[in-house]
């Protein structure tokens, strides 16, 4: 509609595609997950997509992507709006290297994953699809202020 502008495809998963987008009124980068066309008439997938949006929106944790909005496009396509993160997923990092990650890096990543899962479980949420492709390694600004 007139609220978000889709810029490019970032990735694709079992439920839908994720696009880089812009919130037009705020001029803010966001990510928009759109349910695959093949699932849009399936009530089970629609319900699961909505449950994912509601569950994720209840979480406020630095290791969990922030959900900002949920809705339906003019054509009825359901979408989920999230904060846009810079970085790459753990699966891409592992595929790009022919060497194992250093132990200190593995520990750092897994501590973040465990902290995120703890927040989910405390909120009564079970992830159900934990895999390297779903663990996003966000770049953070660690420079001086």
mmCIF file of C-alpha atoms in Angstrom:
data_model
loop_
_atom_site.group_PDB
_atom_site.id
_atom_site.type_symbol
_atom_site.label_atom_id
_atom_site.label_comp_id
_atom_site.label_asym_id
_atom_site.label_seq_id
_atom_site.Cartn_x
_atom_site.Cartn_y
_atom_site.Cartn_z
ATOM 1 C CA UNK A 1 0.000 0.000 0.000
ATOM 2 C CA UNK A 2 1.161 3.506 0.767
ATOM 3 C CA UNK A 3 2.876 2.644 4.056
ATOM 4 C CA UNK A 4 5.884 0.550 2.953
ATOM 5 C CA UNK A 5 8.042 0.401 -0.183
ATOM 6 C CA UNK A 6 9.628 -2.947 -1.076
ATOM 7 C CA UNK A 7 13.221 -2.558 -2.302
ATOM 8 C CA UNK A 8 14.658 -6.035 -2.856
ATOM 9 C CA UNK A 9 14.456 -9.701 -1.881
ATOM 10 C CA UNK A 10 16.651 -10.599 1.096
ATOM 11 C CA UNK A 11 15.814 -14.278 1.436
ATOM 12 C CA UNK A 12 13.240 -17.019 1.229
ATOM 13 C CA UNK A 13 12.085 -19.610 3.722
ATOM 14 C CA UNK A 14 9.413 -22.244 4.223
ATOM 15 C CA UNK A 15 6.613 -19.793 4.973
ATOM 16 C CA UNK A 16 7.530 -16.802 2.869
ATOM 17 C CA UNK A 17 9.949 -14.304 1.396
ATOM 18 C CA UNK A 18 11.702 -11.548 3.305
ATOM 19 C CA UNK A 19 12.262 -8.210 1.584
ATOM 20 C CA UNK A 20 14.275 -5.135 2.420
ATOM 21 C CA UNK A 21 11.850 -2.231 2.527
ATOM 22 C CA UNK A 22 11.372 1.328 3.740
ATOM 23 C CA UNK A 23 8.727 2.720 6.043
ATOM 24 C CA UNK A 24 7.629 5.629 3.870
ATOM 25 C CA UNK A 25 6.416 8.028 6.569
ATOM 26 C CA UNK A 26 9.406 7.463 8.855
ATOM 27 C CA UNK A 27 12.064 6.945 6.134
ATOM 28 C CA UNK A 28 13.220 3.960 8.166
ATOM 29 C CA UNK A 29 14.709 0.722 6.806
ATOM 30 C CA UNK A 30 12.642 -2.345 7.667
ATOM 31 C CA UNK A 31 12.262 -5.974 6.646
ATOM 32 C CA UNK A 32 8.931 -7.322 5.416
ATOM 33 C CA UNK A 33 8.088 -11.026 5.481
ATOM 34 C CA UNK A 34 5.363 -11.965 2.997
ATOM 35 C CA UNK A 35 3.597 -15.323 3.044
ATOM 36 C CA UNK A 36 4.287 -17.479 -0.049
ATOM 37 C CA UNK A 37 1.464 -17.320 -2.625
ATOM 38 C CA UNK A 38 1.033 -21.107 -2.405
ATOM 39 C CA UNK A 39 0.118 -20.779 1.299
ATOM 40 C CA UNK A 40 -2.221 -17.780 1.118
ATOM 41 C CA UNK A 41 -5.383 -19.860 0.706
ATOM 42 C CA UNK A 42 -4.335 -22.409 3.331
ATOM 43 C CA UNK A 43 -6.056 -21.571 6.631
ATOM 44 C CA UNK A 44 -3.439 -23.544 8.611
ATOM 45 C CA UNK A 45 -0.561 -21.523 7.136
ATOM 46 C CA UNK A 46 -2.453 -18.248 7.590
ATOM 47 C CA UNK A 47 -3.095 -19.082 11.232
ATOM 48 C CA UNK A 48 0.543 -20.122 11.794
ATOM 49 C CA UNK A 49 1.795 -16.925 10.139
ATOM 50 C CA UNK A 50 -0.456 -14.823 12.369
ATOM 51 C CA UNK A 51 0.611 -16.799 15.490
ATOM 52 C CA UNK A 52 4.250 -16.173 14.556
ATOM 53 C CA UNK A 53 3.574 -12.439 14.290
ATOM 54 C CA UNK A 54 1.728 -12.239 17.617
ATOM 55 C CA UNK A 55 4.282 -14.380 19.463
ATOM 56 C CA UNK A 56 7.293 -12.502 18.080
ATOM 57 C CA UNK A 57 5.717 -9.124 18.811
ATOM 58 C CA UNK A 58 5.524 -10.039 22.525
ATOM 59 C CA UNK A 59 9.302 -10.400 22.750
ATOM 60 C CA UNK A 60 11.551 -7.488 23.624
ATOM 61 C CA UNK A 61 15.072 -8.862 23.752
ATOM 62 C CA UNK A 62 18.327 -7.736 22.097
ATOM 63 C CA UNK A 63 18.855 -11.221 20.603
ATOM 64 C CA UNK A 64 15.384 -11.451 19.037
ATOM 65 C CA UNK A 65 14.342 -9.509 15.940
ATOM 66 C CA UNK A 66 11.766 -6.854 16.776
ATOM 67 C CA UNK A 67 8.344 -7.205 15.134
ATOM 68 C CA UNK A 68 6.836 -3.814 14.288
ATOM 69 C CA UNK A 69 3.621 -4.522 12.385
ATOM 70 C CA UNK A 70 1.361 -7.192 10.908
ATOM 71 C CA UNK A 71 -1.270 -6.714 8.265
ATOM 72 C CA UNK A 72 -2.683 -7.491 4.858
ATOM 73 C CA UNK A 73 -1.798 -5.832 1.560
ATOM 74 C CA UNK A 74 -4.538 -4.479 -0.689
ATOM 75 C CA UNK A 75 -4.679 -7.844 -2.488
ATOM 76 C CA UNK A 76 -5.109 -9.738 0.810
ATOM 77 C CA UNK A 77 -1.483 -10.875 1.087
ATOM 78 C CA UNK A 78 -0.472 -11.169 4.755
ATOM 79 C CA UNK A 79 2.801 -9.545 5.797
ATOM 80 C CA UNK A 80 4.935 -9.116 8.903
ATOM 81 C CA UNK A 81 7.138 -6.038 9.380
ATOM 82 C CA UNK A 82 10.363 -6.375 11.363
ATOM 83 C CA UNK A 83 13.396 -4.302 12.147
ATOM 84 C CA UNK A 84 15.988 -4.489 9.371
ATOM 85 C CA UNK A 85 19.268 -6.008 10.520
ATOM 86 C CA UNK A 86 22.656 -5.809 8.823
ATOM 87 C CA UNK A 87 24.725 -8.981 8.757
ATOM 88 C CA UNK A 88 24.216 -12.564 7.633
ATOM 89 C CA UNK A 89 22.875 -15.817 8.938
ATOM 90 C CA UNK A 90 25.032 -18.453 10.581
ATOM 91 C CA UNK A 91 24.400 -20.893 7.722
ATOM 92 C CA UNK A 92 25.916 -18.452 5.205
ATOM 93 C CA UNK A 93 28.906 -17.857 7.469
ATOM 94 C CA UNK A 94 29.553 -21.591 7.826
ATOM 95 C CA UNK A 95 29.145 -22.207 4.089
ATOM 96 C CA UNK A 96 31.600 -19.421 3.228
ATOM 97 C CA UNK A 97 34.460 -20.953 5.191
ATOM 98 C CA UNK A 98 36.356 -24.205 4.807
ATOM 99 C CA UNK A 99 37.560 -24.004 8.428
ATOM 100 C CA UNK A 100 35.654 -24.407 11.675
ATOM 101 C CA UNK A 101 34.781 -21.219 13.549
ATOM 102 C CA UNK A 102 37.095 -20.318 16.416
ATOM 103 C CA UNK A 103 35.810 -21.670 19.734
ATOM 104 C CA UNK A 104 35.469 -18.166 21.199
ATOM 105 C CA UNK A 105 33.209 -17.157 18.287
ATOM 106 C CA UNK A 106 31.107 -20.315 18.658
ATOM 107 C CA UNK A 107 30.671 -19.602 22.378
ATOM 108 C CA UNK A 108 29.653 -15.980 21.688
ATOM 109 C CA UNK A 109 27.086 -17.035 19.082
ATOM 110 C CA UNK A 110 25.650 -19.799 21.243
ATOM 111 C CA UNK A 111 25.393 -17.543 24.299
ATOM 112 C CA UNK A 112 23.274 -15.183 22.207
ATOM 113 C CA UNK A 113 21.145 -18.062 20.904
ATOM 114 C CA UNK A 114 20.615 -19.393 24.431
ATOM 115 C CA UNK A 115 19.664 -15.932 25.703
ATOM 116 C CA UNK A 116 17.126 -15.566 22.863
ATOM 117 C CA UNK A 117 15.668 -19.023 23.526
ATOM 118 C CA UNK A 118 15.420 -18.245 27.237
ATOM 119 C CA UNK A 119 13.414 -15.100 26.426
ATOM 120 C CA UNK A 120 11.176 -17.126 24.094
ATOM 121 C CA UNK A 121 10.578 -19.863 26.637
ATOM 122 C CA UNK A 122 9.816 -17.354 29.395
ATOM 123 C CA UNK A 123 7.157 -15.902 27.089
ATOM 124 C CA UNK A 124 5.729 -19.385 26.447
ATOM 125 C CA UNK A 125 7.100 -19.564 22.892
ATOM 126 C CA UNK A 126 8.832 -22.610 21.394
ATOM 127 C CA UNK A 127 10.871 -21.785 18.271
ATOM 128 C CA UNK A 128 10.351 -25.108 16.387
ATOM 129 C CA UNK A 129 12.749 -24.260 13.525
ATOM 130 C CA UNK A 130 16.141 -23.576 15.081
ATOM 131 C CA UNK A 131 18.857 -24.024 12.453
ATOM 132 C CA UNK A 132 21.918 -22.075 11.232
ATOM 133 C CA UNK A 133 19.871 -20.346 8.508
ATOM 134 C CA UNK A 134 17.542 -18.945 11.177
ATOM 135 C CA UNK A 135 20.317 -17.621 13.419
ATOM 136 C CA UNK A 136 21.122 -14.130 12.216
ATOM 137 C CA UNK A 137 24.501 -12.620 13.091
ATOM 138 C CA UNK A 138 23.716 -8.925 13.161
ATOM 139 C CA UNK A 139 26.464 -6.390 12.757
ATOM 140 C CA UNK A 140 26.499 -3.989 15.666
ATOM 141 C CA UNK A 141 28.138 -0.635 16.111
ATOM 142 C CA UNK A 142 30.811 -1.288 18.710
ATOM 143 C CA UNK A 143 32.863 1.813 17.989
ATOM 144 C CA UNK A 144 33.276 4.778 20.350
ATOM 145 C CA UNK A 145 30.345 7.153 20.772
#
